[in-house]
Coordinates of C-alpha atoms in Angstrom, one line a residue:
Chain A
M1 CA 0.0 -0.1 0.1
T2 CA 1.3 3.7 -1.1
L3 CA 1.6 6.4 1.3
K4 CA -0.9 7.9 -1.0
T5 CA -3.6 5.2 -0.3
L6 CA -2.9 5.2 3.2
R7 CA -3.3 8.8 3.4
W8 CA -6.9 9.1 1.4
L9 CA -7.8 6.3 3.6
A10 CA -6.9 8.0 6.9
F11 CA -8.3 11.4 5.9
A12 CA -11.7 9.6 4.9
A13 CA -12.0 7.8 8.0
I14 CA -11.2 11.2 10.2
A15 CA -13.5 13.1 7.8
L16 CA -16.5 10.3 8.7
F17 CA -15.8 10.5 12.3
M18 CA -16.0 14.2 12.5
A19 CA -18.7 14.8 9.9
G20 CA -20.8 11.7 11.2
P21 CA -22.8 13.3 14.0
L22 CA -23.2 16.6 12.6
I23 CA -24.6 14.9 9.4
V24 CA -27.3 13.2 11.2
V25 CA -28.1 16.6 13.3
A26 CA -28.4 18.2 10.1
G27 CA -30.8 15.6 8.8
V28 CA -33.0 15.4 11.8
S29 CA -33.0 19.1 11.7
V30 CA -35.1 19.0 8.5
N31 CA -37.9 16.5 9.8
E32 CA -41.5 17.6 8.8
K33 CA -42.9 16.4 12.0
Q34 CA -41.5 17.1 15.3
S35 CA -39.8 14.1 16.0
L36 CA -36.1 13.0 15.9
T37 CA -35.7 10.7 13.0
F38 CA -33.0 9.7 10.4
P39 CA -33.1 9.4 7.6
P40 CA -35.7 12.6 8.0
Q41 CA -39.5 12.1 7.0
G42 CA -40.3 14.5 4.7
F43 CA -38.7 17.9 4.5
S44 CA -39.0 21.4 6.1
W45 CA -36.9 24.4 7.1
A46 CA -39.5 25.4 9.8
W47 CA -37.1 24.6 12.8
Y48 CA -34.8 27.0 11.4
G49 CA -37.5 29.5 11.3
Q50 CA -38.5 28.7 14.8
I51 CA -35.1 30.0 16.3
F52 CA -36.1 33.5 15.2
T53 CA -39.9 33.1 15.7
D54 CA -40.3 31.3 18.8
E55 CA -40.1 33.8 21.6
G56 CA -37.6 31.8 23.8
W57 CA -35.5 30.5 21.4
R58 CA -35.0 34.1 20.0
A59 CA -34.2 35.6 23.1
S60 CA -31.4 33.2 23.9
L61 CA -30.2 33.7 20.3
V62 CA -29.9 37.4 21.0
A63 CA -28.8 37.1 24.3
S64 CA -25.4 34.7 23.1
V65 CA -24.8 37.1 20.5
V66 CA -24.8 39.9 22.8
L67 CA -23.0 38.4 25.3
A68 CA -20.2 36.8 22.5
A69 CA -19.9 40.3 20.7
L70 CA -19.3 42.5 23.9
A71 CA -17.4 39.4 26.0
A72 CA -14.9 39.4 22.8
A73 CA -14.8 43.3 22.4
L74 CA -13.8 43.3 26.4
A75 CA -11.2 40.6 25.9
V76 CA -9.6 42.4 22.9
L77 CA -9.3 45.6 25.0
V78 CA -7.6 43.5 27.9
A79 CA -5.3 41.9 25.5
L80 CA -4.3 45.1 23.4
P81 CA -2.4 47.2 26.0
L82 CA -0.9 44.2 27.8
S83 CA 0.5 42.5 24.6
W84 CA 1.5 46.0 23.3
F85 CA 3.4 46.9 26.8
L86 CA 5.2 43.4 26.8
W87 CA 6.4 44.0 23.2
R88 CA 7.3 47.5 24.2
R89 CA 9.0 47.2 27.0
V90 CA 11.7 45.2 28.7
A91 CA 10.0 44.2 31.8
P92 CA 10.1 40.7 32.3
W93 CA 8.1 40.6 35.6
A94 CA 5.1 41.8 33.4
N95 CA 5.0 38.5 31.9
V96 CA 3.3 37.2 35.0
F97 CA 0.2 39.0 33.5
R98 CA 0.8 37.1 30.1
L99 CA 0.7 33.9 32.3
L100 CA -2.6 34.8 34.2
G101 CA -4.5 35.9 31.0
V102 CA -3.4 32.3 29.6
A103 CA -4.5 30.3 32.8
P104 CA -8.1 30.3 32.3
F105 CA -7.7 28.7 29.0
I106 CA -5.3 25.9 30.4
L107 CA -6.9 25.0 33.6
P108 CA -10.5 22.7 33.3
P109 CA -13.0 25.1 32.6
V110 CA -14.9 24.2 35.5
I111 CA -12.2 25.7 37.8
T112 CA -12.6 29.2 36.3
A113 CA -16.6 28.7 36.3
L114 CA -16.6 28.0 40.1
G115 CA -14.0 31.0 40.9
L116 CA -16.3 33.7 39.3
L117 CA -19.5 31.8 40.4
T118 CA -18.2 32.4 44.2
F119 CA -16.8 35.9 43.4
W120 CA -20.1 36.9 42.3
A121 CA -21.9 35.4 44.7
T122 CA -19.6 36.8 47.5
I123 CA -19.7 40.6 46.4
G124 CA -23.5 40.1 45.6
F125 CA -23.8 40.5 41.8
Y126 CA -24.7 36.9 41.3
G127 CA -26.8 36.5 38.1
Q128 CA -26.5 40.0 37.1
P129 CA -26.3 39.8 33.1
W130 CA -23.4 42.0 33.0
T131 CA -21.4 39.8 35.0
A132 CA -21.7 37.1 32.3
I133 CA -19.7 39.8 29.9
I134 CA -16.8 40.3 32.6
S135 CA -16.5 36.5 33.1
H136 CA -16.5 35.2 29.3
A137 CA -14.2 38.2 28.5
I138 CA -11.4 36.8 31.2
F139 CA -11.8 33.4 30.3
F140 CA -11.1 34.0 26.5
V141 CA -8.6 37.0 27.1
T142 CA -6.1 34.1 26.0
L143 CA -7.1 34.0 22.5
P144 CA -6.7 38.0 21.5
L145 CA -3.5 37.5 23.8
V146 CA -1.9 35.0 22.0
T147 CA -3.1 36.4 18.2
L148 CA -2.0 40.0 19.4
S149 CA 1.4 38.8 21.2
L150 CA 2.2 36.9 17.4
G151 CA 1.4 40.1 15.6
F152 CA 3.4 42.4 17.6
S153 CA 6.3 39.8 17.1
S154 CA 5.8 40.0 13.4
I155 CA 6.4 43.8 13.0
D156 CA 9.9 45.0 11.7
R157 CA 11.1 47.2 14.5
S158 CA 13.0 49.2 11.8
L159 CA 9.9 50.4 10.3
V160 CA 8.9 51.7 13.9
E161 CA 12.3 53.1 14.1
A162 CA 12.0 55.0 10.8
A163 CA 8.9 56.3 12.0
A164 CA 10.5 57.8 15.4
T165 CA 13.4 59.2 13.4
M166 CA 10.9 61.4 11.3
G167 CA 9.7 62.7 14.6
A168 CA 6.7 60.9 15.2
D169 CA 6.0 60.1 18.9
D170 CA 4.9 57.1 20.5
R171 CA 0.9 57.8 20.1
T172 CA 1.3 58.6 16.4
V173 CA 3.5 55.5 15.7
L174 CA 0.9 53.5 17.3
R175 CA -2.0 55.0 15.4
T176 CA -0.2 55.0 12.4
V177 CA 2.0 52.4 12.3
I178 CA 1.3 49.8 14.5
L179 CA -2.3 49.5 15.0
P180 CA -2.7 48.8 10.8
L181 CA 0.2 46.1 11.0
I182 CA -1.5 44.1 13.7
L183 CA -5.1 44.9 12.8
P184 CA -5.5 41.4 11.0
Y185 CA -4.4 39.8 14.2
L186 CA -6.6 41.5 16.5
V187 CA -9.6 40.7 14.3
S188 CA -8.9 36.9 14.5
G189 CA -8.5 37.4 18.4
Y190 CA -11.6 38.8 18.1
A191 CA -13.4 36.1 15.8
F192 CA -11.8 33.5 18.1
A193 CA -13.0 34.8 21.3
F194 CA -16.5 35.6 19.8
V195 CA -16.7 32.1 18.2
L196 CA -15.9 30.2 21.7
S197 CA -18.0 32.5 23.9
L198 CA -21.0 31.8 21.6
N199 CA -20.8 28.1 22.2
E200 CA -19.6 28.5 26.3
Y201 CA -21.8 26.5 28.6
I202 CA -20.1 26.3 32.1
V203 CA -18.9 29.7 32.8
A204 CA -22.3 31.1 31.2
Y205 CA -24.0 28.4 33.3
M206 CA -22.8 29.2 36.8
T207 CA -22.5 32.7 36.7
V208 CA -26.2 33.6 35.3
G209 CA -27.4 30.2 34.3
F210 CA -30.8 31.3 36.4
T211 CA -31.3 34.5 35.2
M212 CA -30.3 34.2 31.3
E213 CA -30.5 31.6 29.0
T214 CA -27.6 31.5 26.4
L215 CA -28.1 29.1 23.6
P216 CA -25.8 26.3 24.8
V217 CA -27.8 26.3 28.3
K218 CA -31.2 26.6 26.9
I219 CA -30.2 23.5 24.4
F220 CA -28.9 21.5 27.7
N221 CA -32.4 22.5 29.3
A222 CA -34.2 21.4 26.6
L223 CA -32.4 18.4 26.6
R224 CA -34.2 17.3 29.7
Y225 CA -37.6 17.9 28.4
G226 CA -37.2 15.9 25.3
Y227 CA -35.5 16.7 21.9
T228 CA -37.2 18.7 19.3
P229 CA -35.9 19.4 16.1
T230 CA -35.4 22.9 16.9
M231 CA -32.0 21.9 18.7
A232 CA -30.9 20.4 15.8
A233 CA -31.5 23.3 13.8
V234 CA -29.6 25.5 16.4
S235 CA -26.5 23.2 16.5
V236 CA -26.1 23.4 12.6
F237 CA -26.6 27.1 12.9
F238 CA -23.5 27.1 15.5
V239 CA -21.6 24.8 13.1
A240 CA -22.2 27.2 10.1
I241 CA -21.5 30.2 12.1
A242 CA -18.1 28.8 13.2
A243 CA -17.1 27.4 9.6
L244 CA -17.9 30.7 8.4
V245 CA -15.6 32.8 10.7
F246 CA -13.0 30.3 10.5
G247 CA -13.0 30.0 6.7
L248 CA -13.2 34.0 6.5
I249 CA -9.9 33.9 8.6
A250 CA -8.3 31.3 6.6
R251 CA -9.4 33.5 3.3
F252 CA -7.9 36.8 4.7
G253 CA -5.0 35.6 7.0
N254 CA -2.2 33.1 7.4
L255 CA -4.3 30.3 9.2
P256 CA -1.2 27.7 9.8
R257 CA 0.8 30.5 10.8
L258 CA -1.8 31.4 13.4
L259 CA -2.1 27.8 14.5
G260 CA 1.4 27.2 14.7
A261 CA 2.1 30.3 17.1
M262 CA -1.1 29.1 19.2
S263 CA 0.0 26.0 20.1
S264 CA 3.4 26.9 20.8
Q265 CA 2.3 29.3 23.2
E266 CA 0.4 26.5 25.1
E267 CA 3.0 24.0 25.3
Chain B
M1 CA 12.3 52.0 18.4
R2 CA 14.4 49.9 20.7
R3 CA 12.9 48.3 23.7
E4 CA 13.3 49.9 26.6
P5 CA 12.5 49.8 30.2
P6 CA 9.6 51.6 31.6
R7 CA 10.6 54.4 33.5
T8 CA 8.0 57.2 34.3
L9 CA 4.3 56.6 35.4
A10 CA 3.2 57.1 32.0
D11 CA 5.0 54.5 30.7
Y12 CA 3.3 51.7 33.1
A13 CA -0.2 53.5 32.2
P14 CA -1.0 50.9 29.3
L15 CA -0.6 48.1 31.8
A16 CA -3.3 49.5 34.2
F17 CA -6.5 48.2 32.8
P18 CA -5.3 44.8 31.8
A19 CA -3.9 44.4 35.2
I20 CA -6.5 45.5 37.2
M21 CA -8.7 43.2 35.1
L22 CA -7.1 40.5 35.6
V23 CA -6.7 40.3 39.1
V24 CA -10.0 41.7 40.1
F25 CA -11.8 39.3 38.0
F26 CA -9.3 36.1 38.0
V27 CA -6.9 36.3 41.1
I28 CA -9.4 37.2 43.4
P29 CA -12.3 34.7 42.2
F30 CA -9.5 32.2 42.2
S31 CA -8.5 33.1 46.0
T32 CA -11.9 33.5 46.9
M33 CA -12.6 30.1 45.8
I34 CA -9.5 28.7 47.7
A35 CA -10.6 30.5 50.9
V36 CA -14.4 29.1 50.5
S37 CA -12.8 25.5 50.2
F38 CA -11.8 26.1 54.0
F39 CA -15.5 27.4 55.1
R40 CA -18.1 25.8 57.2
R41 CA -21.0 24.7 55.4
Q42 CA -24.3 25.6 57.1
Q43 CA -27.7 24.3 56.4
G44 CA -29.8 25.4 53.5
G45 CA -26.8 26.1 51.1
F46 CA -25.1 28.7 53.2
Y47 CA -21.7 28.8 54.5
T48 CA -19.5 30.8 56.8
P49 CA -16.0 32.1 56.8
D50 CA -14.1 29.8 59.1
F51 CA -10.8 27.5 58.9
V52 CA -12.0 23.6 58.9
L53 CA -10.5 20.7 56.6
D54 CA -13.7 19.1 56.7
N55 CA -14.5 19.5 53.0
Y56 CA -11.0 17.9 52.4
A57 CA -11.3 15.3 54.9
R58 CA -14.1 13.9 52.5
F59 CA -11.7 13.2 49.9
L60 CA -10.9 10.2 51.9
S61 CA -14.5 8.5 51.2
A62 CA -14.7 5.5 48.8
F63 CA -17.3 7.1 47.0
F64 CA -14.7 10.3 46.2
G65 CA -11.8 7.7 45.7
G66 CA -13.9 5.9 43.0
V67 CA -15.1 9.2 41.1
L68 CA -11.4 10.5 41.2
G69 CA -10.3 7.0 39.8
F70 CA -12.7 6.8 37.3
S71 CA -11.8 10.7 36.1
L72 CA -8.6 9.7 35.6
M73 CA -8.7 6.5 33.9
L74 CA -11.3 7.9 31.3
A75 CA -8.9 10.7 30.7
V76 CA -5.6 8.7 30.2
M77 CA -7.8 6.6 28.1
V78 CA -9.1 9.6 25.7
A79 CA -5.4 10.8 25.9
V80 CA -3.8 7.4 24.5
I81 CA -6.9 7.3 21.8
C82 CA -6.6 10.5 20.5
V83 CA -2.7 11.0 20.3
S84 CA -2.6 7.3 18.5
I85 CA -4.9 8.6 16.1
G86 CA -4.1 12.5 15.9
F87 CA -0.5 11.8 15.7
P88 CA -0.5 9.6 12.3
F89 CA -3.5 11.9 11.2
T90 CA -1.5 15.1 11.7
Y91 CA 1.8 13.6 10.0
L92 CA -0.1 13.0 7.0
L93 CA -1.9 16.0 6.9
T94 CA 1.5 18.1 7.1
K95 CA 2.2 16.3 4.3
A96 CA -1.0 17.4 2.1
S97 CA -1.2 20.3 -0.1
R98 CA -1.6 23.8 1.7
R99 CA -4.8 24.3 0.4
A100 CA -6.0 21.1 1.8
Q101 CA -4.2 21.5 4.9
I102 CA -6.2 25.3 5.4
V103 CA -9.4 23.3 4.7
W104 CA -9.0 20.7 7.1
L105 CA -7.7 23.5 9.7
V106 CA -10.9 25.5 8.8
C107 CA -13.1 22.1 9.6
I108 CA -11.2 21.0 12.6
L109 CA -11.2 24.4 14.3
S110 CA -15.4 24.5 13.6
V111 CA -15.6 21.0 15.4
L112 CA -12.9 22.5 18.1
S113 CA -15.2 25.2 19.0
L114 CA -18.6 23.3 19.2
S115 CA -20.3 23.7 22.8
E116 CA -20.2 20.2 24.6
V117 CA -23.7 20.5 24.9
I118 CA -23.9 20.2 20.9
I119 CA -21.1 17.4 20.8
G120 CA -23.7 15.5 23.6
F121 CA -26.6 16.2 21.5
A122 CA -24.9 15.0 18.3
W123 CA -24.1 11.6 19.5
S124 CA -27.0 10.9 21.8
T125 CA -29.0 11.5 18.5
L126 CA -26.6 9.2 16.6
F127 CA -26.4 6.4 19.3
S128 CA -30.3 7.0 19.6
R129 CA -32.7 4.4 18.7
T130 CA -34.8 6.2 16.2
A131 CA -32.0 8.4 14.3
G132 CA -29.1 6.2 15.3
I133 CA -26.3 4.4 13.3
T134 CA -27.7 1.0 14.2
N135 CA -30.8 2.1 11.6
L136 CA -27.9 1.8 9.0
L137 CA -26.8 -1.6 10.2
V138 CA -30.5 -2.8 10.1
A139 CA -30.9 -1.5 6.4
V140 CA -27.8 -3.5 5.6
G141 CA -29.1 -6.4 7.1
L142 CA -26.3 -6.5 9.9
M143 CA -28.8 -6.2 12.9
A144 CA -32.3 -7.5 13.4
E145 CA -34.0 -4.3 15.0
P146 CA -32.3 -0.7 15.9
R147 CA -31.4 -0.2 19.4
A148 CA -30.3 2.6 21.5
L149 CA -26.3 2.6 22.2
L150 CA -26.7 4.8 25.3
P151 CA -26.1 5.6 27.9
G152 CA -23.2 3.7 28.7
F153 CA -19.2 3.9 28.9
G154 CA -18.6 3.4 25.0
A155 CA -20.9 6.6 24.4
V156 CA -19.0 8.6 26.8
L157 CA -15.6 7.7 25.5
T158 CA -16.7 8.3 21.9
G159 CA -18.0 11.8 22.8
M160 CA -14.8 12.8 24.7
V161 CA -12.5 11.0 21.7
Y162 CA -14.7 13.2 19.4
Q163 CA -14.0 16.6 21.7
A164 CA -10.3 15.9 22.1
L165 CA -9.4 14.7 18.7
P166 CA -9.4 18.4 17.2
Y167 CA -7.7 19.4 20.1
T168 CA -5.1 17.0 20.0
I169 CA -4.5 17.5 16.2
L170 CA -3.7 21.4 16.6
V171 CA -1.7 20.9 19.4
L172 CA 0.6 18.3 17.4
Y173 CA 0.3 20.4 14.0
P174 CA 3.0 23.2 14.8
S175 CA 5.9 20.5 15.9
L176 CA 4.9 18.3 12.9
V177 CA 4.9 21.1 10.5
R178 CA 8.4 21.8 11.4
L179 CA 9.7 18.5 11.0
D180 CA 12.7 18.1 9.5
P181 CA 11.8 16.3 6.2
T182 CA 15.1 14.9 5.4
L183 CA 15.0 12.8 8.2
L184 CA 12.5 10.4 6.4
E185 CA 14.1 10.8 3.0
A186 CA 17.4 9.6 4.6
A187 CA 15.5 6.6 5.8
R188 CA 13.9 6.1 2.7
T189 CA 17.0 6.1 0.5
L190 CA 18.5 3.6 3.1
G191 CA 15.5 1.2 2.0
A192 CA 13.1 1.7 4.8
S193 CA 9.3 1.5 4.0
P194 CA 7.4 4.4 4.5
L195 CA 5.5 3.3 7.3
R196 CA 8.9 1.4 8.8
G197 CA 10.4 5.0 8.5
F198 CA 7.4 6.4 10.2
F199 CA 7.7 4.2 13.1
N200 CA 11.6 4.2 13.6
I201 CA 12.5 7.6 12.6
I202 CA 9.6 10.2 13.0
V203 CA 8.0 8.3 16.1
P204 CA 11.2 8.1 18.2
A205 CA 12.2 11.8 16.9
Q206 CA 8.9 13.7 18.2
R207 CA 8.9 11.6 21.6
N208 CA 8.9 14.7 23.8
T209 CA 6.0 16.3 21.7
I210 CA 4.1 12.8 22.1
V211 CA 4.3 13.0 25.8
A212 CA 3.5 16.6 25.9
T213 CA 0.4 16.1 23.9
L214 CA -0.5 13.3 25.8
I215 CA -0.7 15.3 29.3
M216 CA -2.2 18.5 27.3
V217 CA -5.2 16.1 26.2
F218 CA -5.3 14.3 29.6
V219 CA -6.0 17.8 31.2
F220 CA -8.2 18.8 28.5
A221 CA -10.2 15.5 28.8
L222 CA -10.2 16.2 33.0
G223 CA -12.0 19.5 32.0
C224 CA -14.8 17.6 30.6
Y225 CA -18.1 18.3 32.2
L226 CA -21.2 17.7 30.1
L227 CA -20.4 14.5 28.1
P228 CA -20.3 12.2 31.0
Q229 CA -24.2 13.4 32.0
I230 CA -25.7 13.7 28.6
L231 CA -24.1 10.2 27.2
G232 CA -23.5 8.4 30.5
R233 CA -25.1 7.1 33.7
P234 CA -24.2 8.8 37.4
Q235 CA -21.7 5.9 37.8
H236 CA -19.7 7.4 34.8
W237 CA -19.5 10.9 36.4
T238 CA -16.2 12.5 36.4
L239 CA -14.7 14.9 39.0
S240 CA -15.8 17.9 37.0
V241 CA -19.3 17.1 36.7
L242 CA -19.1 16.4 40.3
I243 CA -18.0 19.8 41.2
T244 CA -20.8 21.1 39.1
D245 CA -23.7 19.1 41.1
Q246 CA -22.0 20.0 44.3
A247 CA -22.0 23.7 43.6
I248 CA -25.2 24.1 41.8
Y249 CA -27.5 21.3 42.9
Q250 CA -26.2 20.2 46.3
S251 CA -25.7 23.8 47.3
N252 CA -22.4 22.8 49.0
M253 CA -20.0 25.2 47.7
P254 CA -17.2 24.5 50.3
F255 CA -16.8 20.9 49.3
A256 CA -16.8 22.0 45.2
A257 CA -14.4 24.4 45.8
A258 CA -12.1 22.0 47.8
M259 CA -12.7 19.7 44.9
A260 CA -11.7 22.4 42.6
V261 CA -8.6 23.2 44.4
F262 CA -7.8 19.4 44.1
L263 CA -8.2 19.8 40.5
V264 CA -6.2 22.6 40.0
L265 CA -3.4 20.8 41.7
I266 CA -3.5 17.9 39.5
S267 CA -3.9 20.2 36.6
L268 CA -1.1 22.3 37.2
A269 CA 1.5 19.4 38.5
L270 CA 1.0 17.9 35.0
V271 CA 0.9 21.3 33.1
G272 CA 4.2 22.0 35.3
L273 CA 5.5 18.3 34.0
T274 CA 5.0 19.4 30.4
L275 CA 6.8 22.6 30.5
L276 CA 9.6 20.6 31.8
I277 CA 9.8 18.3 29.0
G278 CA 9.3 20.9 26.4
G279 CA 12.4 22.6 27.9
T280 CA 14.4 19.2 28.0
G281 CA 13.1 18.7 24.8
R282 CA 14.3 22.1 22.9
Q283 CA 17.7 21.4 24.7
H284 CA 17.7 18.4 23.0
H285 CA 17.0 19.8 19.7
D286 CA 19.7 22.2 19.8
A287 CA 22.2 20.3 20.6

């Protein structure tokens, strides 16, 4: 057997394993009646419509999207000055903050979730929707931190020096040279954090689970009362969003480089 | 612009917001959790500040020992399976065209970002009686009638491997991309088959990467908290599930916090071990 056949077989097997459950879910989501059968009986887009028309599902969708958009923005706001400082200054002790930013991502998620739950409960804000935004921002700050650190390390310092020689001060250099150069890394960091926040369950559940139902929390609650094709439709919707976002990053950025750096950071 | 040490207060200013955020919303919550693990539990889900070791003493029970043993065993199995499948696959992937690699990476990232809830739901559908794979086996005549394959240990293990495999591939990818292609070429010139070259040259050369990845995937699998609930029975619950259960449903925060502290210690010890291996691996590489 040649390497080529072997590779083809391995790729087909892994592709089937990865896509299998999603194919079944996609099939289930177009059932005509409210039952989970596969292959689907009849064909209907109605369950997809229900994500937007049913009040409960729509509220969860809005809650999830707003949470993800704001949490990812806050994560970038924390990561940007930190990674800029680490790149601009010689201050080895400041790496402690990089470590703090990466820690929630490496430790089992239930730990961060429980820490935040005890914290919000202790200071009396447990269940407030805005606490979820801060919680998710801290939980996912790793992603923009890693992409931005990579972006800064790829800047040619002679460019910055040239600007400084021509009389630009720190602020002008930042605005006219550095920000345009790191913009792609900033956008991908935001996108990674956005997609992961959209899918996050345990932190959202432990901090605001009883006052605000994000989509993953809603799906899990719905699992207990029996299955509906709407859950399948939401799942397909999520896979599509993730594929779209990562596809865009791959189209406009350098995905292999982005991933190569990410994992060497985690090692 | 040369890198300089910060001198004036203004030089430190950019650090202020990130430092405050990380200290207030990560360091303090983390410390709160450690403090709560020593608190005394009151009736009705409340707890009062104290310094008792009762919550840690509960670790000595047979029940907790069982859950801990099961969690560790499950995480080891997931890590071994994922690396055994992921390593050869990632190696083949790095040999594919750049375009093919990018398509695969997009798909792998999409699966990796999936919520555990969705993975659990997808596999519970695939293993169900009405929509599951057994229907396919019935259709081709291998089975008499469809049946449910869950809840059970096999279902939990499959779901967790599904969740951890994309992670494994992404952890392995950078080291395997940078692998020196002349290594295998040399082996091939000397007459080794591709398979032999892979096992005798590539695998030993990547020994440190493999061990580090096993540990990373092990820690990742320890964090799994929903799949055992959706796909398994109560005896398949892991430490992460038990922590959630104690915190939310049993309202026993001190005990949940104590278990979480314990889980942090295990994870930190293992991550430290990975760093150590990574360090020696790099030295080895430089030499």
